[in-house]
mmCIF file of N, CA and C in Angstrom:
data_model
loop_
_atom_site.group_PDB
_atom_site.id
_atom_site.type_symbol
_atom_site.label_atom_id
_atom_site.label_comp_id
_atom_site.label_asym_id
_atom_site.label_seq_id
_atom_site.Cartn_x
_atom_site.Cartn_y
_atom_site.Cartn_z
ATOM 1 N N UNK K 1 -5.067 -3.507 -8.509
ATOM 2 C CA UNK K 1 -4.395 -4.479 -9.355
ATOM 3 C C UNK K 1 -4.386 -4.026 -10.807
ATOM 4 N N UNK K 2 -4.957 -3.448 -11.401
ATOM 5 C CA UNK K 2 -5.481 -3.031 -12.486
ATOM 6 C C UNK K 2 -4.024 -1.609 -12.606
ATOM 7 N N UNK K 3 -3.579 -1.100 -11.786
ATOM 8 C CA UNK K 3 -2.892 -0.225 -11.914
ATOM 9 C C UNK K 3 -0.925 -0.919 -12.037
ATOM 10 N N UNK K 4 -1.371 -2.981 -11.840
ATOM 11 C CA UNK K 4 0.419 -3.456 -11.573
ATOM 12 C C UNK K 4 0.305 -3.365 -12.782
ATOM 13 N N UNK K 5 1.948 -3.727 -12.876
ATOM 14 C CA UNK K 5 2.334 -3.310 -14.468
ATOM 15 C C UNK K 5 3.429 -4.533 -14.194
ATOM 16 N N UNK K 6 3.362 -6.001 -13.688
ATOM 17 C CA UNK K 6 3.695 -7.529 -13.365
ATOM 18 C C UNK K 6 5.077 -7.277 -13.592
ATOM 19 N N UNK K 7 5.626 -5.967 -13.166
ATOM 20 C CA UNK K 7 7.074 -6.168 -13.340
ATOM 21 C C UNK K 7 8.797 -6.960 -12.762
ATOM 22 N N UNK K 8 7.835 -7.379 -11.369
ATOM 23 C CA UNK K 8 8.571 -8.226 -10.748
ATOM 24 C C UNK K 8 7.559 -9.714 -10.518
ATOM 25 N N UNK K 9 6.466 -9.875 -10.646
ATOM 26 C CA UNK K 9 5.627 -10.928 -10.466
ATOM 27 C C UNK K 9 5.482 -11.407 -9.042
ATOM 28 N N UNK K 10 5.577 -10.064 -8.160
ATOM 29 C CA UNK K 10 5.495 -9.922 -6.586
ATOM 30 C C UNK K 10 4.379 -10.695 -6.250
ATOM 31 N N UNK K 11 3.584 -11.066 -6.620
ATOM 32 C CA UNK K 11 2.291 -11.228 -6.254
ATOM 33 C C UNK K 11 1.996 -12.932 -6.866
ATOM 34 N N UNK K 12 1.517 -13.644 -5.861
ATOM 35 C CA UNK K 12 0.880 -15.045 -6.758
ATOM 36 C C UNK K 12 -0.399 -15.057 -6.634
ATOM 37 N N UNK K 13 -0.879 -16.076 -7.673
ATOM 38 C CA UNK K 13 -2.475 -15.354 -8.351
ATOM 39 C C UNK K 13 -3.496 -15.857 -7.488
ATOM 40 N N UNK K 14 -3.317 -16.093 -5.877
ATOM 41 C CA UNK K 14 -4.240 -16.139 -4.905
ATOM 42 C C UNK K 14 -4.264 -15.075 -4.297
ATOM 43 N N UNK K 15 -2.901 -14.130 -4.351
ATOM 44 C CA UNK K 15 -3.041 -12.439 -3.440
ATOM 45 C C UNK K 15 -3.589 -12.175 -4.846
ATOM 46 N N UNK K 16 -3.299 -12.224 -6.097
ATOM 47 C CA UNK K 16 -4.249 -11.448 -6.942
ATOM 48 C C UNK K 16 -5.384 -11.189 -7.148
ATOM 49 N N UNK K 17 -6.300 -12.436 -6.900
ATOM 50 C CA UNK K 17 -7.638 -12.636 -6.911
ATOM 51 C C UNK K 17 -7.636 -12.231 -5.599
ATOM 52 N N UNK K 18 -7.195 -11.905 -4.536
ATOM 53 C CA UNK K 18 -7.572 -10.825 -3.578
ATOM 54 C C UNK K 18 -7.718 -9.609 -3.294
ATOM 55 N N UNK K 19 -6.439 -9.243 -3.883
ATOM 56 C CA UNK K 19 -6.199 -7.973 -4.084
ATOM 57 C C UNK K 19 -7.394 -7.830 -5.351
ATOM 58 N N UNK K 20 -7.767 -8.328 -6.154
ATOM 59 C CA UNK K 20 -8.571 -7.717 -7.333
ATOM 60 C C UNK K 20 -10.265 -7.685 -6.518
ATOM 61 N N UNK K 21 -10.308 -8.334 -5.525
ATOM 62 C CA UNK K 21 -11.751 -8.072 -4.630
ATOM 63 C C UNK K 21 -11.612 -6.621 -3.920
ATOM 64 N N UNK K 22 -10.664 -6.270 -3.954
ATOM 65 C CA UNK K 22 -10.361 -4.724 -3.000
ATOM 66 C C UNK K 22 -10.158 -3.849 -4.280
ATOM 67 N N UNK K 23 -11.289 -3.374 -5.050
ATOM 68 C CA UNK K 23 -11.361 -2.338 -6.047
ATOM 69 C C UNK K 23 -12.720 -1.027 -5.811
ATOM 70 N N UNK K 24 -12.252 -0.387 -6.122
ATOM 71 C CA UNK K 24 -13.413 0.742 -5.858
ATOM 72 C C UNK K 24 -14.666 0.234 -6.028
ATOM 73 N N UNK K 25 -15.669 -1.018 -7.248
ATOM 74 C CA UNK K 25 -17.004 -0.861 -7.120
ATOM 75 C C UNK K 25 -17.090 -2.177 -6.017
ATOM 76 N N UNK K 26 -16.379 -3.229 -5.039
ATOM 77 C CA UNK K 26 -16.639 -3.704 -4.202
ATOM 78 C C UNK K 26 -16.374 -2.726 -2.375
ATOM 79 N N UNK K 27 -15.704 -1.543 -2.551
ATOM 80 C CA UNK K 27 -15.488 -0.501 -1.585
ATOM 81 C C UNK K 27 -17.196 -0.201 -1.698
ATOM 82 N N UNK K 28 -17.567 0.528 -2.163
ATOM 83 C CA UNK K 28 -18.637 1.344 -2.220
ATOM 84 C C UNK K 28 -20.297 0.476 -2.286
ATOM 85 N N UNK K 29 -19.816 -0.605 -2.612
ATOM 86 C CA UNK K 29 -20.814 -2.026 -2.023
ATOM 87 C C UNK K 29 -20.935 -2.405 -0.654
ATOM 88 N N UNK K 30 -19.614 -2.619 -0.140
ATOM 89 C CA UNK K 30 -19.838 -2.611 1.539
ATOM 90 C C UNK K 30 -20.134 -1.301 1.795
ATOM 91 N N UNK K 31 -19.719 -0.379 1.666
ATOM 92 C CA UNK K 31 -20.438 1.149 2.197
ATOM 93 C C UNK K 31 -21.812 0.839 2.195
ATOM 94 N N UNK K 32 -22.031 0.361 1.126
ATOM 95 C CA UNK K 32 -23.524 0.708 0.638
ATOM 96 C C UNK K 32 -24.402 -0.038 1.871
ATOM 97 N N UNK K 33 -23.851 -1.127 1.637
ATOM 98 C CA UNK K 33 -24.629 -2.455 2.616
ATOM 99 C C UNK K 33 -24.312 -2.404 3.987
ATOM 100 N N UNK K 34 -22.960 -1.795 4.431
ATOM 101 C CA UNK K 34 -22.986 -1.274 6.048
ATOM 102 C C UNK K 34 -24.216 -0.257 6.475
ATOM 103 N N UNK K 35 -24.757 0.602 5.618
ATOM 104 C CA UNK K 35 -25.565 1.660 5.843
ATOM 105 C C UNK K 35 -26.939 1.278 6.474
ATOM 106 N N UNK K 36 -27.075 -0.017 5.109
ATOM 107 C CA UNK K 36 -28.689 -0.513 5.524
ATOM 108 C C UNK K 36 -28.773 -1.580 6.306
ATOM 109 N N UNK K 37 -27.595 -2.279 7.323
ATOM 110 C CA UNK K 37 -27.479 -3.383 7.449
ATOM 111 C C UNK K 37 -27.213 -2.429 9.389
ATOM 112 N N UNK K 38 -27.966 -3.693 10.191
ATOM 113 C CA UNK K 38 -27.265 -3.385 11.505
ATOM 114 C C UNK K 38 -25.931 -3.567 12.289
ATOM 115 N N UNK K 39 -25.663 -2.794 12.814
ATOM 116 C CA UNK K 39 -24.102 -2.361 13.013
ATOM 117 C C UNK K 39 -23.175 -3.642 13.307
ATOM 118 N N UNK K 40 -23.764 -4.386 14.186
ATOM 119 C CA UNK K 40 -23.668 -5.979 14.498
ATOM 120 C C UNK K 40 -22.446 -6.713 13.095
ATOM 121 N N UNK K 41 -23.914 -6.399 12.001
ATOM 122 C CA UNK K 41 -23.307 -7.187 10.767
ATOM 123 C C UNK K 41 -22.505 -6.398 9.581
ATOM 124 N N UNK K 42 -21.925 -5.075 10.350
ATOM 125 C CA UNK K 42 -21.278 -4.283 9.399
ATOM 126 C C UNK K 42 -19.849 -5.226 9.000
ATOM 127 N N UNK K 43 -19.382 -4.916 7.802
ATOM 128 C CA UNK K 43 -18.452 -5.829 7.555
ATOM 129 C C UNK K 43 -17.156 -4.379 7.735
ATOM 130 N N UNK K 44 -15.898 -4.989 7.707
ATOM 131 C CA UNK K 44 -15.042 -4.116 8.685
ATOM 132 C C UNK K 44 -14.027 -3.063 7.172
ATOM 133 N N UNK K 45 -14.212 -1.843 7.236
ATOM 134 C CA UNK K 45 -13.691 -1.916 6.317
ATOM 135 C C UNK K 45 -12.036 -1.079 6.854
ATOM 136 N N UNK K 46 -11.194 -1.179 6.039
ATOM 137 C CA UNK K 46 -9.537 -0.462 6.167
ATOM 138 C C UNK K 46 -9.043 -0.449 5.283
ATOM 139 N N UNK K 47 -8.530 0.852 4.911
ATOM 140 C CA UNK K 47 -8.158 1.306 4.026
ATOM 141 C C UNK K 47 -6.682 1.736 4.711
ATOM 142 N N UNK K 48 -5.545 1.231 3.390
ATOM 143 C CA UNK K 48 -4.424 1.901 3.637
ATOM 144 C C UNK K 48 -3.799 3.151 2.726
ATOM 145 N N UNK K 49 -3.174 3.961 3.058
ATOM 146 C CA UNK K 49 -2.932 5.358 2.495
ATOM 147 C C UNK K 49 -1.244 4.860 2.548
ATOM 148 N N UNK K 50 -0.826 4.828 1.159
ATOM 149 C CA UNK K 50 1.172 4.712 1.053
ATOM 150 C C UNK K 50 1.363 6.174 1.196
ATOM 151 N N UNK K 51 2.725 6.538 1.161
ATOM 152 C CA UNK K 51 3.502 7.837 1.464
ATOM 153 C C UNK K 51 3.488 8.655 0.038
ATOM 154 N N UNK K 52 3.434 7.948 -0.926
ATOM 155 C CA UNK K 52 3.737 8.804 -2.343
ATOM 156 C C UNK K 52 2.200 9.462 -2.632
ATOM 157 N N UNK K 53 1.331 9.056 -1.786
ATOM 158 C CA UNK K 53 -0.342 9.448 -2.095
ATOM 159 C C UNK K 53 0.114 10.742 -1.659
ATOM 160 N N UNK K 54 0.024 10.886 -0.609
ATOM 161 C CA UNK K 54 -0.063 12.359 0.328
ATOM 162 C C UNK K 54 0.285 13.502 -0.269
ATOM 163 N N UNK K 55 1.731 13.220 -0.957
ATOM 164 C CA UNK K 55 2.211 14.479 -1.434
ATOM 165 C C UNK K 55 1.149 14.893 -2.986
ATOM 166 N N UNK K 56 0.864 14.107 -3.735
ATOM 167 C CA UNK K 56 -0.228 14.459 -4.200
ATOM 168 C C UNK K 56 -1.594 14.785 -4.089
ATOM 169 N N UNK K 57 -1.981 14.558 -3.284
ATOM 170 C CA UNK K 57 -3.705 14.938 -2.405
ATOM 171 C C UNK K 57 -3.012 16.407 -2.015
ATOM 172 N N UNK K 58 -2.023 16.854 -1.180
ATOM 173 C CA UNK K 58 -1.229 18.042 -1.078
ATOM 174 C C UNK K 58 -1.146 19.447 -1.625
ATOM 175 N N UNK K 59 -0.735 18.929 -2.968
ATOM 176 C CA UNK K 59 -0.104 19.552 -3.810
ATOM 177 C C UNK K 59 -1.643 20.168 -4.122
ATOM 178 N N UNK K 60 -2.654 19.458 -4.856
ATOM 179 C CA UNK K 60 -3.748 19.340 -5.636
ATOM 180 C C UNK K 60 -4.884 20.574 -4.730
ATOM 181 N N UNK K 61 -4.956 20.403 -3.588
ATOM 182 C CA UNK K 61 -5.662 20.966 -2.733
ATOM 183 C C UNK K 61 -4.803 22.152 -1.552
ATOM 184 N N UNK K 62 -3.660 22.216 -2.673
ATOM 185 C CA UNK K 62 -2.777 23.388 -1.776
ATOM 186 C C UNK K 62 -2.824 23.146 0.186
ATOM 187 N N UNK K 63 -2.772 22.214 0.393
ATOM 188 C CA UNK K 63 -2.088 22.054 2.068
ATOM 189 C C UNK K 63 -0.746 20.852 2.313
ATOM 190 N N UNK K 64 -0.726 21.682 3.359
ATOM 191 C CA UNK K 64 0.762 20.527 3.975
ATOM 192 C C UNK K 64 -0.037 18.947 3.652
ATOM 193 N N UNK K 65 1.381 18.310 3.704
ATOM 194 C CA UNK K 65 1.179 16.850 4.192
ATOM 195 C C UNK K 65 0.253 16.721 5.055
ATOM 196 N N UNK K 66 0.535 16.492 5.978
ATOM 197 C CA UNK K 66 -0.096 16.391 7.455
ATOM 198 C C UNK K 66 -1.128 16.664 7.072
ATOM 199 N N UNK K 67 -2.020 18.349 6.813
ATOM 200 C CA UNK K 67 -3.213 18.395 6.666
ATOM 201 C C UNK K 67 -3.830 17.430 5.061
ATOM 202 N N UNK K 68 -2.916 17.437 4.445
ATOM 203 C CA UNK K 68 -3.735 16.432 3.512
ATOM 204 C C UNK K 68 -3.987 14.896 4.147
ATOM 205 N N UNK K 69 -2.988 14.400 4.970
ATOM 206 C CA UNK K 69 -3.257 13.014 5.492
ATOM 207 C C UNK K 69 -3.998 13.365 6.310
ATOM 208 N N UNK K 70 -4.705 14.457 7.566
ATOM 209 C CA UNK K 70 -5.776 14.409 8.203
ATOM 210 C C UNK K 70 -6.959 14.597 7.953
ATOM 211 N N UNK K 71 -7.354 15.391 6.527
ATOM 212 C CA UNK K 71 -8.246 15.417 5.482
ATOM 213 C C UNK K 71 -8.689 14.134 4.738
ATOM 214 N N UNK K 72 -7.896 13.248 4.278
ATOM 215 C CA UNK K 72 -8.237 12.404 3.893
ATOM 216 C C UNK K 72 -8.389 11.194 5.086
ATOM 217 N N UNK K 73 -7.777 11.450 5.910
ATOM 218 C CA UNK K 73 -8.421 10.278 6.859
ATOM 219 C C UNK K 73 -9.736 10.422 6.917
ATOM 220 N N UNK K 74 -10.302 11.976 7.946
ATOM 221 C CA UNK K 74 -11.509 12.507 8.182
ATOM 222 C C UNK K 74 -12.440 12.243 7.031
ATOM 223 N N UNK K 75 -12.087 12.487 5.516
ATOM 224 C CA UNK K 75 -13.109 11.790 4.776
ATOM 225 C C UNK K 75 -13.219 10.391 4.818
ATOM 226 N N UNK K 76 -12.399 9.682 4.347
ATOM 227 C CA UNK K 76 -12.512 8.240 4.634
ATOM 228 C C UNK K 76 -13.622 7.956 5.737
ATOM 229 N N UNK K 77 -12.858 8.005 6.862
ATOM 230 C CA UNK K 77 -13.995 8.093 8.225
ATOM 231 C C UNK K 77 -15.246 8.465 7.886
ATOM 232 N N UNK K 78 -15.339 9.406 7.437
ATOM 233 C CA UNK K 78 -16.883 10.216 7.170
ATOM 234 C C UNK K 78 -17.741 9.322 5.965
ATOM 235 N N UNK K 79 -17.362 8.712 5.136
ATOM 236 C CA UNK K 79 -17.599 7.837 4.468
ATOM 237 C C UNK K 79 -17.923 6.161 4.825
ATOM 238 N N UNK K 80 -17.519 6.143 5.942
ATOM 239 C CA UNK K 80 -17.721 4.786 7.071
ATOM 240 C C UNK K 80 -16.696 3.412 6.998
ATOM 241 N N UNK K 81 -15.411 4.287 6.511
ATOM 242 C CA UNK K 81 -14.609 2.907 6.367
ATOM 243 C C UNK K 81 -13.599 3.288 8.491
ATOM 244 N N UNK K 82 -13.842 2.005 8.960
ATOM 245 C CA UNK K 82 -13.288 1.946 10.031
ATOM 246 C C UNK K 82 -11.931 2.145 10.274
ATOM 247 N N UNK K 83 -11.273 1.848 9.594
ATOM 248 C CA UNK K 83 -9.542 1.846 10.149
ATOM 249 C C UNK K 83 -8.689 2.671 8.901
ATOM 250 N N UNK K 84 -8.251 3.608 8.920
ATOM 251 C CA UNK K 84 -7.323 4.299 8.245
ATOM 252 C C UNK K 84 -5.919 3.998 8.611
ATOM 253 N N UNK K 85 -4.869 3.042 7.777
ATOM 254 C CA UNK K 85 -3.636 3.118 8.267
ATOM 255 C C UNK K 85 -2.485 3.644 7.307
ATOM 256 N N UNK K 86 -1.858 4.400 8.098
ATOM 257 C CA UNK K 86 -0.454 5.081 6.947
ATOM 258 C C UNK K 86 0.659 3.797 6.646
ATOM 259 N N UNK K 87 1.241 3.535 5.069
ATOM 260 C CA UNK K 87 1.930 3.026 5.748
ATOM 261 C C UNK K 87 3.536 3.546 5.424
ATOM 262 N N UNK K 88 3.826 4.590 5.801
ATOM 263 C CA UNK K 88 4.890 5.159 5.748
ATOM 264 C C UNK K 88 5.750 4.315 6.338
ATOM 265 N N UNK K 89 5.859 3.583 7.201
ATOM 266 C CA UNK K 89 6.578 2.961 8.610
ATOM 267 C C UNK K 89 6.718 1.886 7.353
ATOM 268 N N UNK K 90 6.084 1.200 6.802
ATOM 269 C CA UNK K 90 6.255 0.196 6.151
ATOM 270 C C UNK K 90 7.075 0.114 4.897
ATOM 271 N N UNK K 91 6.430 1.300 4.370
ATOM 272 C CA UNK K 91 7.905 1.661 3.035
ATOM 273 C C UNK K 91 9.454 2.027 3.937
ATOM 274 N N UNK K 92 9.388 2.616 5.313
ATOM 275 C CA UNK K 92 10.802 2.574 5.669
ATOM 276 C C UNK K 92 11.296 0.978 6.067
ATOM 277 N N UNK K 93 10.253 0.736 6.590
ATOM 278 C CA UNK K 93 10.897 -0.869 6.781
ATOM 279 C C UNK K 93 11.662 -1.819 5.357
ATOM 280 N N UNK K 94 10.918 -1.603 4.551
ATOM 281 C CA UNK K 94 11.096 -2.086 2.938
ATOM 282 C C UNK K 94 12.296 -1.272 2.247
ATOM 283 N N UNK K 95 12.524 0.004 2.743
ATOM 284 C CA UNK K 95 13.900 0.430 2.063
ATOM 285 C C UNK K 95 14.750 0.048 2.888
ATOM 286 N N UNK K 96 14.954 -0.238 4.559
ATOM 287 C CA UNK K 96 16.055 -0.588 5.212
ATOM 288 C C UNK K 96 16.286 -2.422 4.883
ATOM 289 N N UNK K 97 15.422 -2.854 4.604
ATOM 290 C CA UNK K 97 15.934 -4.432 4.467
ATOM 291 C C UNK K 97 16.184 -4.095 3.365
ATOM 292 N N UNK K 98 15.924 -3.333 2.044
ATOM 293 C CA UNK K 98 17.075 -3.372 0.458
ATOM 294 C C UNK K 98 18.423 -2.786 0.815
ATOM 295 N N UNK K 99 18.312 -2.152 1.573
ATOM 296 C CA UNK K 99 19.070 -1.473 1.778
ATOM 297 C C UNK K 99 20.589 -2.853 2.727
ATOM 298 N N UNK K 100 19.903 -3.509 3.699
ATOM 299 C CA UNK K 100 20.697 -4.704 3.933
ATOM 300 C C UNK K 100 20.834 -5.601 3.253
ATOM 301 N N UNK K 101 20.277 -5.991 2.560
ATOM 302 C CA UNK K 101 20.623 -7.012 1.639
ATOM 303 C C UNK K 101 21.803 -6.224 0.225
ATOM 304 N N UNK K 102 21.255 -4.853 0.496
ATOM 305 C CA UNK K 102 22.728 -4.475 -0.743
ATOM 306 C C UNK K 102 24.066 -4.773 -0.204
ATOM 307 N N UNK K 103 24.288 -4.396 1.045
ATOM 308 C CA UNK K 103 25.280 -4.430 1.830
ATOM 309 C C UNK K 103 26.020 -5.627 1.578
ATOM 310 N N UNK K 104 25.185 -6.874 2.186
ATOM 311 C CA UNK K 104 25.471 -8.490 1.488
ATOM 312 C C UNK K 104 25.691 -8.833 0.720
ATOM 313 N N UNK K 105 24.952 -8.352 -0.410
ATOM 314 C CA UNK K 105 25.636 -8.813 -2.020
ATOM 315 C C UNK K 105 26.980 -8.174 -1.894
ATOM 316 N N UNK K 106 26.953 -6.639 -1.466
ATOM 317 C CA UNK K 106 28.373 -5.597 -1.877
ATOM 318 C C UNK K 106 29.410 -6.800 -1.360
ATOM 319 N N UNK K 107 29.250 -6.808 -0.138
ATOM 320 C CA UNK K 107 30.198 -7.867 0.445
ATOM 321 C C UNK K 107 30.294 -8.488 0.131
ATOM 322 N N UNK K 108 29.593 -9.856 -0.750
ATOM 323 C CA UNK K 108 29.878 -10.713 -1.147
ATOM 324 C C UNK K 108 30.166 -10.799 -3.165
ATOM 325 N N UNK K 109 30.222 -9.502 -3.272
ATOM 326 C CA UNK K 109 30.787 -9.371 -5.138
ATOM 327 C C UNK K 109 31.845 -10.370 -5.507
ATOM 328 N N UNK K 110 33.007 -10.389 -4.959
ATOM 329 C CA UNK K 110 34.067 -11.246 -5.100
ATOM 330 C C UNK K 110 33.955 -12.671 -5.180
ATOM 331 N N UNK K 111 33.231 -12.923 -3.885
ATOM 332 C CA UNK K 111 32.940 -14.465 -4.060
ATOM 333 C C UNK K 111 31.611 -14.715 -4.654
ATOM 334 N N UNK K 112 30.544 -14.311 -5.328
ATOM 335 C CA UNK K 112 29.875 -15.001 -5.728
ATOM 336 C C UNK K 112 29.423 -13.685 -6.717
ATOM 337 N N UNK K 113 29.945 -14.629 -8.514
ATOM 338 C CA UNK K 113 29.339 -14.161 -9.728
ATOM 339 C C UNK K 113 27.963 -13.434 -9.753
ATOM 340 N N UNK K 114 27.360 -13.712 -9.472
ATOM 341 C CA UNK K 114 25.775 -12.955 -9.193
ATOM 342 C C UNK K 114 25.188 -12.036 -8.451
ATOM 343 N N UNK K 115 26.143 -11.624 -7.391
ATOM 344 C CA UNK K 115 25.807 -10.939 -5.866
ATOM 345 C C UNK K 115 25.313 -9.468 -6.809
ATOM 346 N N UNK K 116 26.083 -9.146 -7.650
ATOM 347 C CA UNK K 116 25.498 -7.466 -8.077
ATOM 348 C C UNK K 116 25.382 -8.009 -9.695
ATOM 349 N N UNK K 117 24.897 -6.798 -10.295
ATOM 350 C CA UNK K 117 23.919 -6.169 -9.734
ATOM 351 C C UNK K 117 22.358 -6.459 -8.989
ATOM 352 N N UNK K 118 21.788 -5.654 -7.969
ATOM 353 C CA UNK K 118 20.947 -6.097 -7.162
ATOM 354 C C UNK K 118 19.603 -4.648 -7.932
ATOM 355 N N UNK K 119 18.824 -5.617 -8.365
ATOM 356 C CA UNK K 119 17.649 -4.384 -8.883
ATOM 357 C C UNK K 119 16.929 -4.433 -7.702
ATOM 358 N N UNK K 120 16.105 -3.393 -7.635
ATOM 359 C CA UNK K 120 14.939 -2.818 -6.787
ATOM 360 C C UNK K 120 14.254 -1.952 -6.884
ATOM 361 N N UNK K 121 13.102 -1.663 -7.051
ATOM 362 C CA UNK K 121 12.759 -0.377 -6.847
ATOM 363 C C UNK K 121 10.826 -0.513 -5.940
ATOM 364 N N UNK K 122 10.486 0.719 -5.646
ATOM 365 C CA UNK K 122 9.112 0.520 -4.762
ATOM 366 C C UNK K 122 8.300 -0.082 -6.508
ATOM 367 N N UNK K 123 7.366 -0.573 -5.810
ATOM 368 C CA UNK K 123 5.972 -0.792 -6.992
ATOM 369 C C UNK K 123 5.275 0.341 -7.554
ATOM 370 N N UNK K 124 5.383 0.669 -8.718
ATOM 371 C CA UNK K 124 4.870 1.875 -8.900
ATOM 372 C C UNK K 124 2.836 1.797 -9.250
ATOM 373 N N UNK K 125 2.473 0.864 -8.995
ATOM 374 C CA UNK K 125 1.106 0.799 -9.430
ATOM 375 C C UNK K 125 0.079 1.079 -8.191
#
């Protein structure tokens, strides 16, 4: 959260105060406390990896994609967070519905004053 820059105000301030509990020194608190705590009462952790990460972890450590997203899973893992999910699938889902709804406005320019222009862009934070 610390990285939005409130440019569309995507977020209302109950995902905020959530999203602001999912920051690196509450990550490394459950690590901490899964370690000394029995497995029973480990609390669950998942971490998601977006598509624009990869190519930088990549670049930085000179390997493909792929081996940077299986590198960083394997650490993650090795670090004790349970579920690693990509969400590549999810940014395509999110460009094909802008992508339909442009269509709709396009179609509808004529009859309705407002249909374009249609802003969008991914969240950059």
């Amino acid at each position: 959260l610390s990285d939005c820059l409130a440019c569309d105000s995507c977020m209302t301030s109950e995902e905020g105060a959530r999203v602001f509990q999912q920051n690196q020194k509450e990550f490394f608190r459950i690590l901490n406390l899964n370690k000394k705590c029995d497995t029973s009462k480990h609390k669950v952790l998942a971490v998601s990896i977006c598509p624009q990460s990869l190519p930088y972890f990549a670049a930085k450590f000179s390997l493909s994609v792929n081996d940077a997203a299986k590198r960083l899973c394997g650490f993650l893992k090795s670090l004790g967070v349970h579920y690693v999910f990509d969400t590549t699938i999810a940014a395509d889902f999110s460009i094909l519905e802008s992508q339909r709804e442009f269509v709709q406005r396009y179609q509808r320019r004529n009859q309705e004053e407002h249909a374009l222009p249609m802003f969008a862009s991914a969240c950059p934070g």
